[in-house]
């Protein structure tokens, strides 16, 4: 029996490893699903803009301030949440964050004044500030070394939700009005139930890690290995972070011009109906989904920096052509720009996590926060510019922001090494 039992050991180990891989893959997909629901609910806010503009006689500047209220609460709070949870992880905070989104949705469905609309948007943004940093940490924990793929799968859920929001708005919210948003509160309840299960897995995983770390052999190995830090100088790290922020600025302000005002641009320039414009916005957001998946997979194979180069600079020619195209080619070019630009986000996030190891929550909070905040500031500024000039002028000027992608040349080739 002893001779026959030995070969079974590798099989048992392989089976255990496969089971663990299946479990962690299920966790990543669960997070992606909840990200889908979270961002679907959040994307109802910009999808409501044409209705709110007509119902409350809002200017483009006031529309931009709604985006600013939503995105700045997320932007300001996300790094704080990330820093706190780096030191004191909160497995069930994901469910709490979704609760903020639920309250914001319910208030948005009943809001009858502009201040209440701003408050509802701010609460929805607060939900993002709690959800994104900790969800990104759990996705990395479950990645099994394939960090780009894990972040892309997590991010693509949000992209799919953002794409589904305008489509649902076109066929549900536009025909039935602002109050129909209350129907989407069911999605928040489903997400809270799923995140409760994810929180349980996260809690058990942390307990197992603590037990493993407390064993003498593990402590000796950790002491021999030394602290996990980047070998870049402090100045190089700060410089690299500033470059990454500049890349996000160029990407997100241009994305804000498409995400917040694309429907208005199509209606004003081509005279299409609101529902038709929402379908074009849906196609643009589907392009973001496809680009996000491709960027994560390619980034794991060829590195983060080549993806950043392609993503920011490669979108420039298409963005420059878009304001001069007819309706059909406007749709084609918008999808092309979306696919190319979206490939950068997971590459930027994973590169930053490698640049600042051990600070996953801070990095996720900071870069998701910068993403929301820069988009919000961009939307507000572009709204004012549109009021002073025209939407068409906005679309002719914003592509030149993508030239900031040339700053990628100043990033260290390997974020953990001086060279």
GROMACS .gro file of N, CA and C in nm, residues 247-316:
model
  210
  247UNK      N    1  -0.100   6.094  -1.721
  247UNK     CA    2  -0.161   6.005  -1.820
  247UNK      C    3  -0.311   5.988  -1.791
  248UNK      N    4  -0.344   5.971  -1.663
  248UNK     CA    5  -0.485   5.960  -1.627
  248UNK      C    6  -0.560   6.089  -1.659
  249UNK      N    7  -0.495   6.203  -1.634
  249UNK     CA    8  -0.558   6.331  -1.663
  249UNK      C    9  -0.594   6.341  -1.811
  250UNK      N   10  -0.498   6.311  -1.898
  250UNK     CA   11  -0.525   6.322  -2.042
  250UNK      C   12  -0.634   6.225  -2.085
  251UNK      N   13  -0.627   6.104  -2.033
  251UNK     CA   14  -0.722   6.000  -2.072
  251UNK      C   15  -0.863   6.031  -2.021
  252UNK      N   16  -0.873   6.071  -1.894
  252UNK     CA   17  -1.004   6.084  -1.832
  252UNK      C   18  -1.075   6.213  -1.867
  253UNK      N   19  -1.000   6.321  -1.888
  253UNK     CA   20  -1.067   6.445  -1.929
  253UNK      C   21  -1.122   6.427  -2.071
  254UNK      N   22  -1.045   6.362  -2.159
  254UNK     CA   23  -1.099   6.337  -2.293
  254UNK      C   24  -1.218   6.240  -2.285
  255UNK      N   25  -1.206   6.137  -2.200
  255UNK     CA   26  -1.318   6.043  -2.183
  255UNK      C   27  -1.441   6.114  -2.129
  256UNK      N   28  -1.420   6.214  -2.041
  256UNK     CA   29  -1.534   6.289  -1.987
  256UNK      C   30  -1.607   6.364  -2.096
  257UNK      N   31  -1.532   6.413  -2.196
  257UNK     CA   32  -1.597   6.484  -2.307
  257UNK      C   33  -1.689   6.391  -2.385
  258UNK      N   34  -1.651   6.264  -2.395
  258UNK     CA   35  -1.736   6.166  -2.464
  258UNK      C   36  -1.844   6.112  -2.371
  259UNK      N   37  -1.806   6.076  -2.248
  259UNK     CA   38  -1.903   6.013  -2.158
  259UNK      C   39  -2.015   6.105  -2.116
  260UNK      N   40  -1.983   6.232  -2.086
  260UNK     CA   41  -2.085   6.323  -2.034
  260UNK      C   42  -2.162   6.397  -2.142
  261UNK      N   43  -2.099   6.424  -2.256
  261UNK     CA   44  -2.161   6.514  -2.354
  261UNK      C   45  -2.180   6.452  -2.493
  262UNK      N   46  -2.149   6.323  -2.508
  262UNK     CA   47  -2.159   6.260  -2.640
  262UNK      C   48  -2.302   6.262  -2.692
  263UNK      N   49  -2.399   6.235  -2.602
  263UNK     CA   50  -2.539   6.236  -2.648
  263UNK      C   51  -2.580   6.377  -2.694
  264UNK      N   52  -2.539   6.480  -2.619
  264UNK     CA   53  -2.571   6.618  -2.659
  264UNK      C   54  -2.505   6.653  -2.792
  265UNK      N   55  -2.381   6.608  -2.810
  265UNK     CA   56  -2.307   6.635  -2.934
  265UNK      C   57  -2.381   6.574  -3.054
  266UNK      N   58  -2.424   6.449  -3.040
  266UNK     CA   59  -2.494   6.382  -3.150
  266UNK      C   60  -2.629   6.446  -3.178
  267UNK      N   61  -2.701   6.483  -3.072
  267UNK     CA   62  -2.832   6.546  -3.090
  267UNK      C   63  -2.818   6.682  -3.157
  268UNK      N   64  -2.718   6.762  -3.111
  268UNK     CA   65  -2.701   6.897  -3.164
  268UNK      C   66  -2.646   6.897  -3.306
  269UNK      N   67  -2.548   6.809  -3.333
  269UNK     CA   68  -2.480   6.813  -3.463
  269UNK      C   69  -2.556   6.737  -3.572
  270UNK      N   70  -2.617   6.624  -3.534
  270UNK     CA   71  -2.679   6.538  -3.636
  270UNK      C   72  -2.831   6.530  -3.622
  271UNK      N   73  -2.888   6.591  -3.516
  271UNK     CA   74  -3.033   6.593  -3.501
  271UNK      C   75  -3.095   6.458  -3.469
  272UNK      N   76  -3.019   6.366  -3.408
  272UNK     CA   77  -3.074   6.235  -3.375
  272UNK      C   78  -3.163   6.245  -3.251
  273UNK      N   79  -3.245   6.143  -3.228
  273UNK     CA   80  -3.330   6.138  -3.108
  273UNK      C   81  -3.249   6.093  -2.988
  274UNK      N   82  -3.303   6.118  -2.867
  274UNK     CA   83  -3.231   6.085  -2.744
  274UNK      C   84  -3.197   5.936  -2.738
  275UNK      N   85  -3.293   5.850  -2.772
  275UNK     CA   86  -3.268   5.706  -2.764
  275UNK      C   87  -3.160   5.663  -2.862
  276UNK      N   88  -3.159   5.722  -2.982
  276UNK     CA   89  -3.054   5.691  -3.080
  276UNK      C   90  -2.917   5.734  -3.028
  277UNK      N   91  -2.912   5.851  -2.967
  277UNK     CA   92  -2.786   5.900  -2.910
  277UNK      C   93  -2.738   5.809  -2.797
  278UNK      N   94  -2.832   5.756  -2.717
  278UNK     CA   95  -2.796   5.664  -2.608
  278UNK      C   96  -2.737   5.534  -2.665
  279UNK      N   97  -2.786   5.490  -2.780
  279UNK     CA   98  -2.732   5.369  -2.843
  279UNK      C   99  -2.589   5.392  -2.890
  280UNK      N  100  -2.561   5.511  -2.943
  280UNK     CA  101  -2.423   5.543  -2.982
  280UNK      C  102  -2.332   5.547  -2.859
  281UNK      N  103  -2.385   5.603  -2.748
  281UNK     CA  104  -2.308   5.605  -2.624
  281UNK      C  105  -2.282   5.463  -2.575
  282UNK      N  106  -2.382   5.376  -2.590
  282UNK     CA  107  -2.365   5.235  -2.552
  282UNK      C  108  -2.253   5.170  -2.634
  283UNK      N  109  -2.249   5.198  -2.765
  283UNK     CA  110  -2.144   5.141  -2.850
  283UNK      C  111  -2.007   5.190  -2.806
  284UNK      N  112  -1.997   5.319  -2.771
  284UNK     CA  113  -1.871   5.375  -2.720
  284UNK      C  114  -1.827   5.302  -2.593
  285UNK      N  115  -1.921   5.276  -2.502
  285UNK     CA  116  -1.888   5.212  -2.376
  285UNK      C  117  -1.855   5.063  -2.395
  286UNK      N  118  -1.916   4.998  -2.493
  286UNK     CA  119  -1.878   4.860  -2.526
  286UNK      C  120  -1.733   4.856  -2.575
  287UNK      N  121  -1.692   4.958  -2.651
  287UNK     CA  122  -1.553   4.968  -2.694
  287UNK      C  123  -1.458   4.974  -2.575
  288UNK      N  124  -1.499   5.043  -2.468
  288UNK     CA  125  -1.418   5.049  -2.347
  288UNK      C  126  -1.402   4.911  -2.285
  289UNK      N  127  -1.510   4.832  -2.286
  289UNK     CA  128  -1.505   4.695  -2.232
  289UNK      C  129  -1.403   4.611  -2.307
  290UNK      N  130  -1.409   4.615  -2.439
  290UNK     CA  131  -1.318   4.533  -2.519
  290UNK      C  132  -1.173   4.577  -2.501
  291UNK      N  133  -1.150   4.708  -2.495
  291UNK     CA  134  -1.015   4.758  -2.476
  291UNK      C  135  -0.958   4.723  -2.341
  292UNK      N  136  -1.041   4.723  -2.238
  292UNK     CA  137  -0.994   4.691  -2.103
  292UNK      C  138  -0.945   4.547  -2.094
  293UNK      N  139  -1.022   4.453  -2.150
  293UNK     CA  140  -0.980   4.312  -2.147
  293UNK      C  141  -0.850   4.293  -2.222
  294UNK      N  142  -0.843   4.350  -2.342
  294UNK     CA  143  -0.722   4.335  -2.423
  294UNK      C  144  -0.600   4.395  -2.354
  295UNK      N  145  -0.618   4.511  -2.289
  295UNK     CA  146  -0.505   4.576  -2.223
  295UNK      C  147  -0.448   4.494  -2.110
  296UNK      N  148  -0.535   4.428  -2.030
  296UNK     CA  149  -0.487   4.346  -1.919
  296UNK      C  150  -0.412   4.224  -1.966
  297UNK      N  151  -0.466   4.154  -2.066
  297UNK     CA  152  -0.401   4.033  -2.117
  297UNK      C  153  -0.267   4.066  -2.182
  298UNK      N  154  -0.265   4.168  -2.268
  298UNK     CA  155  -0.141   4.207  -2.337
  298UNK      C  156  -0.038   4.259  -2.238
  299UNK      N  157  -0.084   4.335  -2.137
  299UNK     CA  158   0.008   4.390  -2.038
  299UNK      C  159   0.081   4.283  -1.960
  300UNK      N  160   0.014   4.170  -1.928
  300UNK     CA  161   0.080   4.060  -1.858
  300UNK      C  162   0.189   3.996  -1.944
  301UNK      N  163   0.172   4.004  -2.077
  301UNK     CA  164   0.266   3.936  -2.167
  301UNK      C  165   0.380   4.027  -2.213
  302UNK      N  166   0.350   4.151  -2.248
  302UNK     CA  167   0.453   4.237  -2.307
  302UNK      C  168   0.499   4.348  -2.214
  303UNK      N  169   0.431   4.365  -2.099
  303UNK     CA  170   0.468   4.470  -2.006
  303UNK      C  171   0.369   4.585  -2.007
  304UNK      N  172   0.374   4.666  -1.902
  304UNK     CA  173   0.276   4.773  -1.884
  304UNK      C  174   0.306   4.895  -1.973
  305UNK      N  175   0.434   4.929  -1.986
  305UNK     CA  176   0.469   5.053  -2.056
  305UNK      C  177   0.432   5.049  -2.204
  306UNK      N  178   0.458   4.941  -2.279
  306UNK     CA  179   0.413   4.939  -2.419
  306UNK      C  180   0.262   4.960  -2.433
  307UNK      N  181   0.185   4.905  -2.339
  307UNK     CA  182   0.040   4.924  -2.344
  307UNK      C  183   0.005   5.071  -2.321
  308UNK      N  184   0.074   5.136  -2.228
  308UNK     CA  185   0.048   5.279  -2.203
  308UNK      C  186   0.079   5.363  -2.326
  309UNK      N  187   0.194   5.334  -2.390
  309UNK     CA  188   0.231   5.407  -2.513
  309UNK      C  189   0.119   5.396  -2.616
  310UNK      N  190   0.079   5.273  -2.645
  310UNK     CA  191  -0.022   5.250  -2.747
  310UNK      C  192  -0.154   5.315  -2.711
  311UNK      N  193  -0.192   5.304  -2.583
  311UNK     CA  194  -0.323   5.349  -2.540
  311UNK      C  195  -0.341   5.500  -2.552
  312UNK      N  196  -0.245   5.575  -2.502
  312UNK     CA  197  -0.263   5.721  -2.499
  312UNK      C  198  -0.232   5.784  -2.634
  313UNK      N  199  -0.114   5.753  -2.690
  313UNK     CA  200  -0.072   5.817  -2.815
  313UNK      C  201  -0.148   5.758  -2.935
  314UNK      N  202  -0.177   5.628  -2.931
  314UNK     CA  203  -0.244   5.563  -3.044
  314UNK      C  204  -0.384   5.614  -3.070
  315UNK      N  205  -0.449   5.668  -2.965
  315UNK     CA  206  -0.586   5.717  -2.983
  315UNK      C  207  -0.591   5.856  -3.048
  316UNK      N  208  -0.478   5.928  -3.048
  316UNK     CA  209  -0.477   6.067  -3.092
  316UNK      C  210  -0.526   6.088  -3.236
   0.00000   0.00000   0.00000
